[in-house]
């Protein structure tokens, strides 16, 4: 038996954020769950590297499209390693890139097959025609009238409803896929396989979209319009539509159309896949992709499962365009990986949208992990250390000790806890198979609560004072430790590090990654096992300080070169940096010692004036608590009146090498957030009174 799970492949034009991490965490959890049961599993994630958006991002960054893709992939590699999602940590099996030569071969093969195919209505599946329409580059799709904002005057283009950016008018020769002939076949597919599109609400949505009638799909662009992509076989003047190219990655990755890749992975072995996607891209996966496969005679995926979106605490979808994303380096710096994984799976009811806020993450980490599972683990193991000389005690209560146990309110038989655990495990696994992770975790935390209650009721610390209660004490501690073992096995796919750590502390040698939770049996924890060193599994997170530290990190991290670089330098303030560049330092995780090299100080603006013939620059003198104020140049003249700055508290990088610009010396740099498309600078400042020269840490 094999299993194949995929995430979407992410656009290589910007750096990933929590939304992207989330689908990877879900896929990783599913893959680990399968592997734990001994199922040979293949987990794909990767990047979507072609198309006009990547070309544009590359242009903005003065890179070639390939360099742009490599840059983003470099970040992905670091990030997936930091979050334990890469191959080395038992995560994905392939990081798929659509620029891989085997992908070109495979996707060309799929195109050729479709080019030869007839639709169910007996017409060619592919034909050449002319397309005219409004195209949204960031969405990489044509927009119909109800999908754009109509312009106020006739000489303006309409704007995309999602991005609010102007649409491009596209009129050119194009290959069309005759999607309109596949409506009945698609409807039959949804009908005959109720689990094909999940959850059910999404299946209904897809079904009514198809039942409403399908339009043929333009599947190529002229090479003169989009050159960065896979050429259409036998017609190199055309480039394949980026979604045709991208969707096909799911089969080329495992060997479709390329013998060598087939040999390494195996199409027959692993296909069909479970596709995990955000609801934003469901139509591509549940309508276009199955239609392409129908035309090419390739079997359909196992299922397409759409999850909801992460929204910010005010309910807006998290996206780079809105600037409300949760950045991965901040998450990684302040939270244990397992806490993030737990939060993602516990907080988002699968299929619905989920709200993400740092405060919630801290609260859940402290209540469910530090005080919940973590505390159960520490108290159990510490007591075994203290009362049982660090060895797992016997769980049996002999006949002569039964009365004493009863007196202490402890059941002599372990039947009740055993059947409780078995039932909880079965429910947990059923929810897991339905991808109802939130429910599954609730069930597991029911187990934590029960074990906690057992300890609180039995009061082992009192039992320890009474030699006649020795067996009762042992039995309570055994039951608690055995419950912990069950929890570690069940929770491994969700929190691999913590599960391993609990097993280590329990003194277990077996690899929990290979322990099938279906096979858990009460009593599997051997009496006499020497436990490992006891340590907190989930340290508490101090809320106020951490929230402050996160705020500081975010303020400094969003400052980009555009706000300090004066006109005429390499990056003028009018120049838009892509998301990939907007967050310097994000591309690689730094050590705290690296950060400590930067001396940030509170400054007060004493004077501010414009500089002749430099319309972007202001000349400032700033008091940073030194005997003389510093002279600084800042590229903010288009956004701030000099007079409005006088007396204002700002943040200054105090140990930056001074440099001369337009004949003036700049002795440092001020910090500002870069907002919106044009990178409008917004000065970093303080809500409370702070003395000049105070150091930011
Ligand atoms: N390149 C296409 C997918 C091609 S798949 C053949 C694409 N890329 S993307 O970079 O925009 O990533 C889309 C996916 O990222 C979403 O479907 C979802 O899985 C994930 N998310 C991006 N933002 C998200 C949230 N705010 N919340 C949850 N997931 C989100 O579309």
Tab-separated table of N, CA, C and O in Angstrom, residues 96 101-114 244 248-263 265-268 271 289 292-293 296-299:
chain	number	residue	atom	x	y	z
A	96	UNK	N	9.364	20.050	-5.364
A	96	UNK	CA	9.159	20.068	-6.809
A	96	UNK	C	9.347	21.479	-7.353
A	96	UNK	O	8.870	22.443	-6.776
A	101	UNK	N	14.057	19.976	-15.576
A	101	UNK	CA	13.946	19.467	-16.953
A	101	UNK	C	12.959	18.305	-17.089
A	101	UNK	O	12.226	18.227	-18.064
A	102	UNK	N	12.895	17.420	-16.095
A	102	UNK	CA	11.955	16.302	-16.231
A	102	UNK	C	10.514	16.789	-16.250
A	102	UNK	O	9.636	16.169	-16.843
A	103	UNK	N	10.283	17.932	-15.605
A	103	UNK	CA	8.918	18.480	-15.623
A	103	UNK	C	8.566	18.969	-17.034
A	103	UNK	O	7.454	18.750	-17.512
A	104	UNK	N	9.521	19.618	-17.686
A	104	UNK	CA	9.281	20.082	-19.064
A	104	UNK	C	8.856	18.898	-19.928
A	104	UNK	O	7.917	18.977	-20.700
A	105	UNK	N	9.580	17.803	-19.757
A	105	UNK	CA	9.273	16.620	-20.574
A	105	UNK	C	7.881	16.089	-20.276
A	105	UNK	O	7.100	15.791	-21.168
A	106	UNK	N	7.586	15.989	-18.994
A	106	UNK	CA	6.310	15.407	-18.575
A	106	UNK	C	5.129	16.267	-18.990
A	106	UNK	O	4.115	15.767	-19.480
A	107	UNK	N	5.272	17.557	-18.800
A	107	UNK	CA	4.148	18.443	-19.108
A	107	UNK	C	3.938	18.497	-20.634
A	107	UNK	O	2.806	18.586	-21.124
A	108	UNK	N	5.021	18.366	-21.395
A	108	UNK	CA	4.888	18.328	-22.861
A	108	UNK	C	4.151	17.057	-23.276
A	108	UNK	O	3.323	17.071	-24.194
A	109	UNK	N	4.439	15.980	-22.561
A	109	UNK	CA	3.770	14.712	-22.855
A	109	UNK	C	2.257	14.830	-22.593
A	109	UNK	O	1.433	14.402	-23.401
A	110	UNK	N	1.911	15.459	-21.503
A	110	UNK	CA	0.473	15.611	-21.196
A	110	UNK	C	-0.196	16.471	-22.265
A	110	UNK	O	-1.296	16.171	-22.743
A	111	UNK	N	0.482	17.535	-22.664
A	111	UNK	CA	-0.061	18.418	-23.709
A	111	UNK	C	-0.304	17.622	-24.994
A	111	UNK	O	-1.369	17.713	-25.598
A	112	UNK	N	0.705	16.838	-25.381
A	112	UNK	CA	0.592	16.065	-26.628
A	112	UNK	C	-0.600	15.118	-26.569
A	112	UNK	O	-1.348	14.984	-27.523
A	113	UNK	N	-0.766	14.482	-25.426
A	113	UNK	CA	-1.884	13.540	-25.303
A	113	UNK	C	-3.216	14.275	-25.463
A	113	UNK	O	-4.129	13.778	-26.120
A	114	UNK	N	-3.293	15.448	-24.838
A	114	UNK	CA	-4.557	16.190	-24.918
A	114	UNK	C	-4.760	16.694	-26.351
A	114	UNK	O	-5.873	16.710	-26.874
A	244	UNK	N	-1.754	25.204	-16.388
A	244	UNK	CA	-1.620	23.889	-17.031
A	244	UNK	C	-0.286	23.279	-16.613
A	244	UNK	O	-0.189	22.124	-16.197
A	248	UNK	N	0.212	20.100	-13.585
A	248	UNK	CA	0.814	18.856	-14.065
A	248	UNK	C	1.988	18.406	-13.195
A	248	UNK	O	2.393	17.249	-13.226
A	249	UNK	N	2.512	19.324	-12.381
A	249	UNK	CA	3.659	18.951	-11.534
A	249	UNK	C	3.348	17.735	-10.673
A	249	UNK	O	4.231	16.956	-10.334
A	250	UNK	N	2.067	17.602	-10.303
A	250	UNK	CA	1.705	16.514	-9.394
A	250	UNK	C	1.991	15.139	-10.007
A	250	UNK	O	2.202	14.176	-9.280
A	251	UNK	N	1.938	15.064	-11.339
A	251	UNK	CA	2.245	13.758	-11.945
A	251	UNK	C	3.671	13.693	-12.493
A	251	UNK	O	4.297	12.645	-12.444
A	252	UNK	N	4.191	14.832	-12.963
A	252	UNK	CA	5.566	14.761	-13.482
A	252	UNK	C	6.549	14.467	-12.341
A	252	UNK	O	7.569	13.818	-12.540
A	253	UNK	N	6.214	14.956	-11.140
A	253	UNK	CA	7.108	14.750	-9.987
A	253	UNK	C	7.340	13.275	-9.711
A	253	UNK	O	8.395	12.890	-9.214
A	254	UNK	N	6.348	12.457	-10.012
A	254	UNK	CA	6.506	11.035	-9.684
A	254	UNK	C	6.819	10.202	-10.925
A	254	UNK	O	6.841	8.981	-10.862
A	255	UNK	N	7.042	10.871	-12.056
A	255	UNK	CA	7.563	10.135	-13.201
A	255	UNK	C	6.719	10.132	-14.455
A	255	UNK	O	7.113	9.521	-15.455
A	256	UNK	N	5.596	10.847	-14.465
A	256	UNK	CA	4.810	10.868	-15.695
A	256	UNK	C	5.629	11.547	-16.796
A	256	UNK	O	6.103	12.665	-16.624
A	257	UNK	N	5.793	10.850	-17.897
A	257	UNK	CA	6.463	11.453	-19.062
A	257	UNK	C	7.976	11.536	-18.950
A	257	UNK	O	8.601	12.197	-19.767
A	258	UNK	N	8.553	10.921	-17.936
A	258	UNK	CA	10.015	10.924	-17.837
A	258	UNK	C	10.488	9.648	-17.163
A	258	UNK	O	10.176	9.396	-15.997
A	259	UNK	N	11.235	8.884	-17.928
A	259	UNK	CA	11.598	7.550	-17.445
A	259	UNK	C	12.455	7.563	-16.189
A	259	UNK	O	12.273	6.765	-15.283
A	260	UNK	N	13.382	8.528	-16.194
A	260	UNK	CA	14.298	8.523	-15.054
A	260	UNK	C	13.568	8.832	-13.744
A	260	UNK	O	13.773	8.171	-12.727
A	261	UNK	N	12.694	9.825	-13.813
A	261	UNK	CA	11.929	10.189	-12.619
A	261	UNK	C	10.983	9.039	-12.226
A	261	UNK	O	10.773	8.767	-11.059
A	262	UNK	N	10.453	8.394	-13.253
A	262	UNK	CA	9.577	7.236	-13.030
A	262	UNK	C	10.350	6.158	-12.254
A	262	UNK	O	9.842	5.542	-11.334
A	263	UNK	N	11.599	6.023	-12.630
A	263	UNK	CA	12.439	5.021	-11.999
A	263	UNK	C	12.709	5.397	-10.529
A	263	UNK	O	12.667	4.566	-9.636
A	265	UNK	N	10.944	7.516	-8.540
A	265	UNK	CA	9.769	7.576	-7.667
A	265	UNK	C	8.747	6.511	-8.084
A	265	UNK	O	8.561	5.504	-7.387
A	266	UNK	N	8.082	6.715	-9.203
A	266	UNK	CA	7.124	5.713	-9.668
A	266	UNK	C	5.703	6.239	-9.756
A	266	UNK	O	5.035	6.407	-8.736
A	267	UNK	N	5.293	6.528	-10.977
A	267	UNK	CA	3.935	7.034	-11.185
A	267	UNK	C	2.909	5.970	-10.800
A	267	UNK	O	1.978	6.222	-10.038
A	268	UNK	N	3.107	4.762	-11.329
A	268	UNK	CA	2.153	3.683	-11.053
A	268	UNK	C	2.094	3.382	-9.556
A	268	UNK	O	1.054	3.058	-9.016
A	271	UNK	N	0.568	7.237	-7.739
A	271	UNK	CA	-0.660	7.903	-8.152
A	271	UNK	C	-1.850	7.017	-7.814
A	271	UNK	O	-1.713	5.796	-7.905
A	289	UNK	N	-8.184	20.640	-13.547
A	289	UNK	CA	-7.234	19.507	-13.443
A	289	UNK	C	-7.921	18.170	-13.773
A	289	UNK	O	-7.439	17.446	-14.650
A	292	UNK	N	-8.442	18.060	-17.550
A	292	UNK	CA	-7.208	17.761	-18.304
A	292	UNK	C	-6.917	16.254	-18.231
A	292	UNK	O	-6.552	15.625	-19.223
A	293	UNK	N	-7.063	15.705	-17.029
A	293	UNK	CA	-6.748	14.285	-16.853
A	293	UNK	C	-7.729	13.402	-17.620
A	293	UNK	O	-7.330	12.395	-18.225
A	296	UNK	N	-6.653	13.440	-21.163
A	296	UNK	CA	-5.404	12.721	-21.427
A	296	UNK	C	-5.502	11.238	-21.081
A	296	UNK	O	-4.562	10.492	-21.312
A	297	UNK	N	-6.617	10.827	-20.503
A	297	UNK	CA	-6.782	9.416	-20.142
A	297	UNK	C	-5.945	9.018	-18.944
A	297	UNK	O	-5.517	7.868	-18.828
A	298	UNK	N	-5.686	9.970	-18.052
A	298	UNK	CA	-4.921	9.668	-16.838
A	298	UNK	C	-5.921	9.538	-15.678
A	298	UNK	O	-6.851	10.342	-15.589
A	299	UNK	N	-5.742	8.550	-14.788
A	299	UNK	CA	-6.688	8.403	-13.672
A	299	UNK	C	-6.773	9.661	-12.801
A	299	UNK	O	-5.806	10.422	-12.696
